[in-house]
Amino acid sequence: MALRLNADFPVSNQQAAFRAAYYQPSFSKYNGTTVPGVQWLSERTTGVYDIFQSGTQMLCAVRDLASPPEAFEWDGVWFGHPGSELIDQYAGTPLYRTMLNDRTLSAETIVEFFAKDVEMFMETRQAFLLY
Amino acid sequence: MYDVMAGAKLALTHSNHATKMLILDRPNPLGGVEVSGPLLQMHEKSGYGKYPITHIHGMTIGELSILFNEDIQLPYASPSSKTNTISSSAAATTMTSSLLQVVTMTGWTRDMRWRDTRLPWIPPSPNLPTVSSSDVYGATVFLEATTVSEGRGTTTPFEQFGAPFISAQVGMW
């Protein structure tokens, strides 16, 4: 996963923004087991990549790297929302999930799809800014 | 998306129109420039989001309160002054007849992320213990809705993530 994410998030000076990490959660998902994963060295990407773009690329990466593929599922059961309900609530729309389910769509395409939402909200919020 | 913002809207919605709501504004840890992600569709409103704003909205809690009040219509008067003095204490505004009052900050500009403010980080949640966790939360929070661990149960939640069915793969330095 580290190799994939470092390719997705190139940073300057040939540094890496992700390193392989193994951890044992003391609660929540996979608690008491050793979880292979990555640590995000976010100071190397903050201000370089948009947050939503980053999240989308990460979701695409974990979806693509899951072995077997069906092990990656939408499941918010740990937070009281089994199945796909939680991702739809977090995203505010089911479209995010349905687009992520389509492996032919790149993260960039998905992010670009919501560009009109961003444009609309930037106009809406203008009247309410205090600073 | 964040349950604190949804809570703010709930508090405004359920005010009895006789109680003054005083919002002490604070910096948005991510700054006030970036706007990204989907706009909440109201059929998906929940405890995590109750108003059509984007996933990353770039607004402060004070600004959001005024936005939310568009629906609730508590009497509100605009803050009258903004200064450029760096201060960790808010400059009070005078709105004696309004029921929604936002006490604006002094010294914060939209390009300032939390580290730029040089203010201490007080965790708003046990799972946002550091500024770094707030930097990444907007991206890795989506993993909560999957079978991938988002790092809860460790000292660096949301900064590390993984799953037994994904190879960590040794990375490059």
mmCIF file of C-alpha atoms in Angstrom:
data_model
loop_
_atom_site.group_PDB
_atom_site.id
_atom_site.type_symbol
_atom_site.label_atom_id
_atom_site.label_comp_id
_atom_site.label_asym_id
_atom_site.label_seq_id
_atom_site.Cartn_x
_atom_site.Cartn_y
_atom_site.Cartn_z
ATOM 1 C CA MET A 1 0.000 0.000 0.000
ATOM 2 C CA ALA A 2 2.870 2.366 0.773
ATOM 3 C CA LEU A 3 4.260 1.949 -2.743
ATOM 4 C CA ARG A 4 0.869 2.670 -4.323
ATOM 5 C CA LEU A 5 0.169 5.722 -2.177
ATOM 6 C CA ASN A 6 3.632 7.175 -2.647
ATOM 7 C CA ALA A 7 3.063 6.879 -6.392
ATOM 8 C CA ASP A 8 -0.344 8.554 -6.029
ATOM 9 C CA PHE A 9 1.044 11.382 -3.892
ATOM 10 C CA PRO A 10 4.413 12.432 -5.279
ATOM 11 C CA VAL A 11 6.104 15.049 -3.114
ATOM 12 C CA SER A 12 9.216 17.119 -3.602
ATOM 13 C CA ASN A 13 12.796 16.223 -2.768
ATOM 14 C CA GLN A 14 12.122 12.551 -3.511
ATOM 15 C CA GLN A 15 10.613 12.133 -0.087
ATOM 16 C CA ALA A 16 7.889 9.642 0.697
ATOM 17 C CA ALA A 17 4.607 10.703 2.247
ATOM 18 C CA PHE A 18 3.625 7.194 3.335
ATOM 19 C CA ARG A 19 5.605 4.518 5.102
ATOM 20 C CA ALA A 20 4.626 0.932 5.777
ATOM 21 C CA ALA A 21 3.345 0.498 9.309
ATOM 22 C CA TYR A 22 2.052 -2.372 11.391
ATOM 23 C CA TYR A 23 -0.115 -1.621 14.380
ATOM 24 C CA GLN A 24 -2.318 -3.312 16.937
ATOM 25 C CA PRO A 25 -5.474 -1.344 17.739
ATOM 26 C CA SER A 26 -6.493 -1.584 21.359
ATOM 27 C CA PHE A 27 -10.132 -1.021 20.400
ATOM 28 C CA SER A 28 -12.318 -0.653 17.323
ATOM 29 C CA LYS A 29 -11.682 -2.558 14.100
ATOM 30 C CA TYR A 30 -9.255 -5.498 14.249
ATOM 31 C CA ASN A 31 -8.460 -4.787 17.888
ATOM 32 C CA GLY A 32 -5.980 -7.231 19.324
ATOM 33 C CA THR A 33 -4.606 -8.173 15.907
ATOM 34 C CA THR A 34 -1.657 -6.858 13.934
ATOM 35 C CA VAL A 35 -2.865 -4.706 11.090
ATOM 36 C CA PRO A 36 -0.627 -4.113 8.077
ATOM 37 C CA GLY A 37 -1.006 -0.610 6.795
ATOM 38 C CA VAL A 38 0.645 2.742 6.287
ATOM 39 C CA GLN A 39 1.468 5.834 8.284
ATOM 40 C CA TRP A 40 0.701 9.078 6.508
ATOM 41 C CA LEU A 41 3.415 11.692 6.998
ATOM 42 C CA SER A 42 0.929 14.420 6.345
ATOM 43 C CA GLU A 43 3.280 17.332 6.829
ATOM 44 C CA ARG A 44 4.709 16.371 3.429
ATOM 45 C CA THR A 45 1.350 16.594 1.661
ATOM 46 C CA THR A 46 -0.538 19.282 3.575
ATOM 47 C CA GLY A 47 -1.207 22.205 1.298
ATOM 48 C CA VAL A 48 -0.088 20.197 -1.734
ATOM 49 C CA TYR A 49 -3.164 18.020 -2.217
ATOM 50 C CA ASP A 50 -6.779 18.873 -1.551
ATOM 51 C CA ILE A 51 -8.264 16.932 1.339
ATOM 52 C CA PHE A 52 -11.180 15.438 -0.593
ATOM 53 C CA GLN A 53 -8.877 14.505 -3.454
ATOM 54 C CA SER A 54 -6.573 12.792 -0.949
ATOM 55 C CA GLY A 55 -9.407 10.835 0.612
ATOM 56 C CA THR A 56 -10.705 9.741 -2.759
ATOM 57 C CA GLN A 57 -7.303 8.530 -3.909
ATOM 58 C CA MET A 58 -6.889 6.589 -0.681
ATOM 59 C CA LEU A 59 -10.269 4.934 -1.071
ATOM 60 C CA CYS A 60 -9.398 3.964 -4.630
ATOM 61 C CA ALA A 61 -6.083 2.544 -3.438
ATOM 62 C CA VAL A 62 -7.519 0.377 -0.655
ATOM 63 C CA ARG A 63 -10.306 -0.773 -2.979
ATOM 64 C CA ASP A 64 -7.787 -1.754 -5.664
ATOM 65 C CA LEU A 65 -5.303 -3.422 -3.303
ATOM 66 C CA ALA A 66 -7.764 -5.513 -1.327
ATOM 67 C CA SER A 67 -7.024 -9.210 -1.666
ATOM 68 C CA PRO A 68 -9.477 -10.778 -2.200
ATOM 69 C CA PRO A 69 -11.279 -7.787 -3.737
ATOM 70 C CA GLU A 70 -14.517 -8.530 -1.942
ATOM 71 C CA ALA A 71 -12.776 -8.047 1.409
ATOM 72 C CA PHE A 72 -13.123 -4.308 0.834
ATOM 73 C CA GLU A 73 -16.715 -3.493 1.683
ATOM 74 C CA TRP A 74 -18.773 -0.491 2.632
ATOM 75 C CA ASP A 75 -19.616 -1.248 6.238
ATOM 76 C CA GLY A 76 -20.162 1.255 9.037
ATOM 77 C CA VAL A 77 -21.202 -1.375 11.585
ATOM 78 C CA TRP A 78 -18.613 -0.175 14.118
ATOM 79 C CA PHE A 79 -20.461 3.135 14.199
ATOM 80 C CA GLY A 80 -23.950 1.702 14.296
ATOM 81 C CA HIS A 81 -24.555 1.906 10.555
ATOM 82 C CA PRO A 82 -24.184 -1.474 8.861
ATOM 83 C CA GLY A 83 -23.719 -1.598 5.138
ATOM 84 C CA SER A 84 -23.418 1.419 2.909
ATOM 85 C CA GLU A 85 -25.497 3.833 4.979
ATOM 86 C CA LEU A 86 -22.520 5.472 6.679
ATOM 87 C CA ILE A 87 -20.509 6.345 3.580
ATOM 88 C CA ASP A 88 -23.597 7.921 2.028
ATOM 89 C CA GLN A 89 -24.127 10.011 5.167
ATOM 90 C CA TYR A 90 -20.483 11.049 5.373
ATOM 91 C CA ALA A 91 -20.377 12.012 1.698
ATOM 92 C CA GLY A 92 -23.853 13.521 1.816
ATOM 93 C CA THR A 93 -24.790 11.688 -1.349
ATOM 94 C CA PRO A 94 -24.902 8.079 -2.583
ATOM 95 C CA LEU A 95 -23.159 9.168 -5.781
ATOM 96 C CA TYR A 96 -19.733 9.103 -4.151
ATOM 97 C CA ARG A 97 -20.113 5.442 -3.255
ATOM 98 C CA THR A 98 -21.550 4.440 -6.600
ATOM 99 C CA MET A 99 -18.713 6.159 -8.424
ATOM 100 C CA LEU A 100 -16.112 4.523 -6.184
ATOM 101 C CA ASN A 101 -17.732 1.154 -6.891
ATOM 102 C CA ASP A 102 -16.934 1.686 -10.574
ATOM 103 C CA ARG A 103 -13.310 0.613 -10.903
ATOM 104 C CA THR A 104 -13.086 2.155 -14.348
ATOM 105 C CA LEU A 105 -13.324 5.637 -12.837
ATOM 106 C CA SER A 106 -10.138 7.301 -11.663
ATOM 107 C CA ALA A 107 -9.978 9.292 -8.454
ATOM 108 C CA GLU A 108 -9.472 12.414 -10.543
ATOM 109 C CA THR A 109 -12.673 11.751 -12.480
ATOM 110 C CA ILE A 110 -14.637 11.301 -9.273
ATOM 111 C CA VAL A 111 -13.251 14.487 -7.729
ATOM 112 C CA GLU A 112 -13.956 16.411 -10.913
ATOM 113 C CA PHE A 113 -17.574 15.194 -10.878
ATOM 114 C CA PHE A 114 -18.186 17.159 -7.704
ATOM 115 C CA ALA A 115 -16.488 20.311 -8.946
ATOM 116 C CA LYS A 116 -19.865 21.876 -9.673
ATOM 117 C CA ASP A 117 -20.869 21.325 -6.026
ATOM 118 C CA VAL A 118 -17.718 23.147 -4.963
ATOM 119 C CA GLU A 119 -18.390 26.015 -7.335
ATOM 120 C CA MET A 120 -21.959 26.314 -6.084
ATOM 121 C CA PHE A 121 -20.985 26.315 -2.427
ATOM 122 C CA MET A 122 -18.161 28.794 -2.924
ATOM 123 C CA GLU A 123 -20.733 31.195 -4.283
ATOM 124 C CA THR A 124 -23.234 30.423 -1.493
ATOM 125 C CA ARG A 125 -20.768 30.857 1.349
ATOM 126 C CA GLN A 126 -19.413 34.194 0.146
ATOM 127 C CA ALA A 127 -22.194 36.168 1.830
ATOM 128 C CA PHE A 128 -21.500 34.558 5.201
ATOM 129 C CA LEU A 129 -17.762 34.966 5.490
ATOM 130 C CA LEU A 130 -16.611 37.088 8.419
ATOM 131 C CA TYR A 131 -12.892 37.146 7.644
ATOM 132 C CA MET B 1 -19.289 16.720 7.716
ATOM 133 C CA TYR B 2 -18.724 16.652 11.393
ATOM 134 C CA ASP B 3 -21.080 15.990 14.203
ATOM 135 C CA VAL B 4 -19.992 19.172 16.033
ATOM 136 C CA MET B 5 -21.282 21.306 13.157
ATOM 137 C CA ALA B 6 -24.493 19.288 13.057
ATOM 138 C CA GLY B 7 -24.761 19.837 16.808
ATOM 139 C CA ALA B 8 -24.402 23.582 16.336
ATOM 140 C CA LYS B 9 -27.263 23.569 13.847
ATOM 141 C CA LEU B 10 -29.366 21.500 16.228
ATOM 142 C CA ALA B 11 -28.705 23.940 19.057
ATOM 143 C CA LEU B 12 -29.781 26.850 16.882
ATOM 144 C CA THR B 13 -32.823 24.984 15.599
ATOM 145 C CA HIS B 14 -34.043 24.063 19.053
ATOM 146 C CA SER B 15 -33.387 27.398 20.717
ATOM 147 C CA ASN B 16 -36.638 28.752 22.061
ATOM 148 C CA HIS B 17 -36.222 32.174 20.443
ATOM 149 C CA ALA B 18 -35.834 33.670 23.904
ATOM 150 C CA THR B 19 -32.347 32.438 24.704
ATOM 151 C CA LYS B 20 -29.358 34.252 23.292
ATOM 152 C CA MET B 21 -26.996 31.968 21.392
ATOM 153 C CA LEU B 22 -23.425 33.160 21.795
ATOM 154 C CA ILE B 23 -20.985 31.629 19.334
ATOM 155 C CA LEU B 24 -17.332 32.104 20.283
ATOM 156 C CA ASP B 25 -15.650 31.797 16.938
ATOM 157 C CA ARG B 26 -12.504 29.740 16.492
ATOM 158 C CA PRO B 27 -10.141 29.130 13.575
ATOM 159 C CA ASN B 28 -10.967 26.383 11.128
ATOM 160 C CA PRO B 29 -7.959 24.055 11.653
ATOM 161 C CA LEU B 30 -7.784 23.454 7.910
ATOM 162 C CA GLY B 31 -7.856 27.141 7.093
ATOM 163 C CA GLY B 32 -10.578 29.053 5.346
ATOM 164 C CA VAL B 33 -9.615 28.685 1.724
ATOM 165 C CA GLU B 34 -10.090 25.061 0.635
ATOM 166 C CA VAL B 35 -13.585 24.049 -0.405
ATOM 167 C CA SER B 36 -13.874 20.518 -1.743
ATOM 168 C CA GLY B 37 -16.070 17.465 -1.929
ATOM 169 C CA PRO B 38 -19.750 16.806 -2.471
ATOM 170 C CA LEU B 39 -22.526 19.096 -1.341
ATOM 171 C CA LEU B 40 -24.756 17.343 1.189
ATOM 172 C CA GLN B 41 -28.062 16.304 -0.326
ATOM 173 C CA MET B 42 -30.818 16.782 2.231
ATOM 174 C CA HIS B 43 -32.172 13.247 1.817
ATOM 175 C CA GLU B 44 -28.838 12.105 3.295
ATOM 176 C CA LYS B 45 -28.921 14.443 6.291
ATOM 177 C CA SER B 46 -27.946 12.755 9.546
ATOM 178 C CA GLY B 47 -26.155 13.333 12.797
ATOM 179 C CA TYR B 48 -23.050 13.995 10.730
ATOM 180 C CA GLY B 49 -24.519 16.653 8.462
ATOM 181 C CA LYS B 50 -27.745 18.644 8.510
ATOM 182 C CA TYR B 51 -27.226 21.422 5.997
ATOM 183 C CA PRO B 52 -26.112 21.564 2.368
ATOM 184 C CA ILE B 53 -22.437 22.346 2.771
ATOM 185 C CA THR B 54 -19.501 20.673 1.077
ATOM 186 C CA HIS B 55 -17.352 18.036 2.783
ATOM 187 C CA ILE B 56 -14.558 20.582 3.238
ATOM 188 C CA HIS B 57 -16.300 23.924 3.646
ATOM 189 C CA GLY B 58 -13.547 26.298 4.730
ATOM 190 C CA MET B 59 -15.784 28.162 7.153
ATOM 191 C CA THR B 60 -15.524 28.846 10.866
ATOM 192 C CA ILE B 61 -18.161 27.750 13.366
ATOM 193 C CA GLY B 62 -19.275 31.387 13.594
ATOM 194 C CA GLU B 63 -19.714 31.676 9.842
ATOM 195 C CA LEU B 64 -21.551 28.368 9.698
ATOM 196 C CA SER B 65 -23.884 29.502 12.460
ATOM 197 C CA ILE B 66 -24.871 32.526 10.409
ATOM 198 C CA LEU B 67 -25.362 30.322 7.360
ATOM 199 C CA PHE B 68 -27.513 27.859 9.319
ATOM 200 C CA ASN B 69 -29.530 30.769 10.704
ATOM 201 C CA GLU B 70 -30.747 31.524 7.193
ATOM 202 C CA ASP B 71 -33.234 28.714 7.804
ATOM 203 C CA ILE B 72 -33.839 29.279 11.499
ATOM 204 C CA GLN B 73 -34.153 33.084 11.374
ATOM 205 C CA LEU B 74 -33.022 34.035 14.866
ATOM 206 C CA PRO B 75 -32.576 37.813 15.051
ATOM 207 C CA TYR B 76 -28.954 38.478 14.191
ATOM 208 C CA ALA B 77 -26.788 41.505 13.607
ATOM 209 C CA SER B 78 -23.498 41.438 11.705
ATOM 210 C CA PRO B 79 -20.286 41.812 13.664
ATOM 211 C CA SER B 80 -19.184 45.436 13.439
ATOM 212 C CA SER B 81 -15.423 45.203 13.656
ATOM 213 C CA LYS B 82 -12.494 43.085 12.614
ATOM 214 C CA THR B 83 -8.950 43.935 13.666
ATOM 215 C CA ASN B 84 -5.540 42.640 12.694
ATOM 216 C CA THR B 85 -4.235 42.163 16.215
ATOM 217 C CA ILE B 86 -2.957 38.650 16.858
ATOM 218 C CA SER B 87 -4.771 37.482 19.947
ATOM 219 C CA SER B 88 -6.048 34.259 21.372
ATOM 220 C CA SER B 89 -8.987 36.016 22.983
ATOM 221 C CA ALA B 90 -11.945 37.067 20.887
ATOM 222 C CA ALA B 91 -12.965 40.676 20.277
ATOM 223 C CA ALA B 92 -16.533 41.126 21.518
ATOM 224 C CA THR B 93 -19.137 42.604 19.219
ATOM 225 C CA THR B 94 -22.157 44.471 20.445
ATOM 226 C CA MET B 95 -25.484 43.098 19.346
ATOM 227 C CA THR B 96 -27.702 43.619 22.360
ATOM 228 C CA SER B 97 -31.005 42.991 20.631
ATOM 229 C CA SER B 98 -30.002 39.927 18.642
ATOM 230 C CA LEU B 99 -30.544 36.345 19.735
ATOM 231 C CA LEU B 100 -27.620 35.011 17.682
ATOM 232 C CA GLN B 101 -24.324 36.655 18.444
ATOM 233 C CA VAL B 102 -21.015 35.666 16.922
ATOM 234 C CA VAL B 103 -17.953 36.843 18.808
ATOM 235 C CA THR B 104 -15.390 37.157 16.059
ATOM 236 C CA MET B 105 -11.709 36.390 16.308
ATOM 237 C CA THR B 106 -8.926 38.894 15.939
ATOM 238 C CA GLY B 107 -5.860 38.152 13.875
ATOM 239 C CA TRP B 108 -7.096 35.130 11.926
ATOM 240 C CA THR B 109 -6.942 35.200 8.159
ATOM 241 C CA ARG B 110 -8.350 32.600 5.829
ATOM 242 C CA ASP B 111 -4.955 31.317 4.748
ATOM 243 C CA MET B 112 -4.024 30.331 8.312
ATOM 244 C CA ARG B 113 -4.132 26.670 9.218
ATOM 245 C CA TRP B 114 -4.022 25.742 12.893
ATOM 246 C CA ARG B 115 -0.212 25.630 13.113
ATOM 247 C CA ASP B 116 -0.077 29.173 11.721
ATOM 248 C CA THR B 117 -2.150 30.457 14.633
ATOM 249 C CA ARG B 118 0.432 29.196 17.154
ATOM 250 C CA LEU B 119 -2.467 28.374 19.464
ATOM 251 C CA PRO B 120 -2.366 25.240 21.598
ATOM 252 C CA TRP B 121 -4.359 22.317 20.222
ATOM 253 C CA ILE B 122 -7.138 21.276 22.584
ATOM 254 C CA PRO B 123 -8.506 17.951 21.318
ATOM 255 C CA PRO B 124 -12.168 18.368 20.346
ATOM 256 C CA SER B 125 -12.435 14.583 20.483
ATOM 257 C CA PRO B 126 -10.287 11.815 21.986
ATOM 258 C CA ASN B 127 -9.675 10.617 18.442
ATOM 259 C CA LEU B 128 -8.339 13.968 17.244
ATOM 260 C CA PRO B 129 -5.484 14.220 19.748
ATOM 261 C CA THR B 130 -3.069 16.305 17.671
ATOM 262 C CA VAL B 131 -3.022 18.917 14.947
ATOM 263 C CA SER B 132 -1.750 16.232 12.569
ATOM 264 C CA SER B 133 -4.872 14.174 13.156
ATOM 265 C CA SER B 134 -6.994 17.159 12.206
ATOM 266 C CA ASP B 135 -4.911 17.661 9.046
ATOM 267 C CA VAL B 136 -5.765 14.173 7.794
ATOM 268 C CA TYR B 137 -9.214 13.565 9.272
ATOM 269 C CA GLY B 138 -11.132 14.984 6.325
ATOM 270 C CA ALA B 139 -9.470 12.435 4.042
ATOM 271 C CA THR B 140 -9.228 9.269 6.119
ATOM 272 C CA VAL B 141 -12.569 9.591 7.900
ATOM 273 C CA PHE B 142 -14.237 7.907 4.933
ATOM 274 C CA LEU B 143 -12.406 4.717 5.895
ATOM 275 C CA GLU B 144 -14.660 4.505 8.964
ATOM 276 C CA ALA B 145 -17.418 3.454 6.574
ATOM 277 C CA THR B 146 -15.401 0.519 5.215
ATOM 278 C CA THR B 147 -13.795 -2.703 6.391
ATOM 279 C CA VAL B 148 -10.428 -0.875 6.478
ATOM 280 C CA SER B 149 -9.108 0.259 9.860
ATOM 281 C CA GLU B 150 -8.779 4.039 10.139
ATOM 282 C CA GLY B 151 -6.360 3.750 13.046
ATOM 283 C CA ARG B 152 -8.760 4.160 15.963
ATOM 284 C CA GLY B 153 -7.386 2.298 18.938
ATOM 285 C CA THR B 154 -3.880 3.629 18.367
ATOM 286 C CA THR B 155 -2.132 6.801 19.468
ATOM 287 C CA THR B 156 -2.338 8.200 15.919
ATOM 288 C CA PRO B 157 -5.910 7.666 14.743
ATOM 289 C CA PHE B 158 -6.619 8.662 11.156
ATOM 290 C CA GLU B 159 -2.878 9.092 10.519
ATOM 291 C CA GLN B 160 -2.381 5.387 9.999
ATOM 292 C CA PHE B 161 -4.713 2.955 8.332
ATOM 293 C CA GLY B 162 -4.711 -0.557 6.985
ATOM 294 C CA ALA B 163 -6.388 -3.919 6.889
ATOM 295 C CA PRO B 164 -5.450 -7.597 7.192
ATOM 296 C CA PHE B 165 -6.394 -8.023 3.527
ATOM 297 C CA ILE B 166 -4.011 -5.340 2.213
ATOM 298 C CA SER B 167 -0.251 -5.691 2.030
ATOM 299 C CA ALA B 168 1.591 -2.863 3.732
ATOM 300 C CA GLN B 169 4.466 -3.167 1.237
ATOM 301 C CA VAL B 170 7.744 -1.696 2.252
ATOM 302 C CA GLY B 171 7.835 1.909 1.085
ATOM 303 C CA MET B 172 10.537 4.135 -0.236
ATOM 304 C CA TRP B 173 12.485 6.649 1.847
#
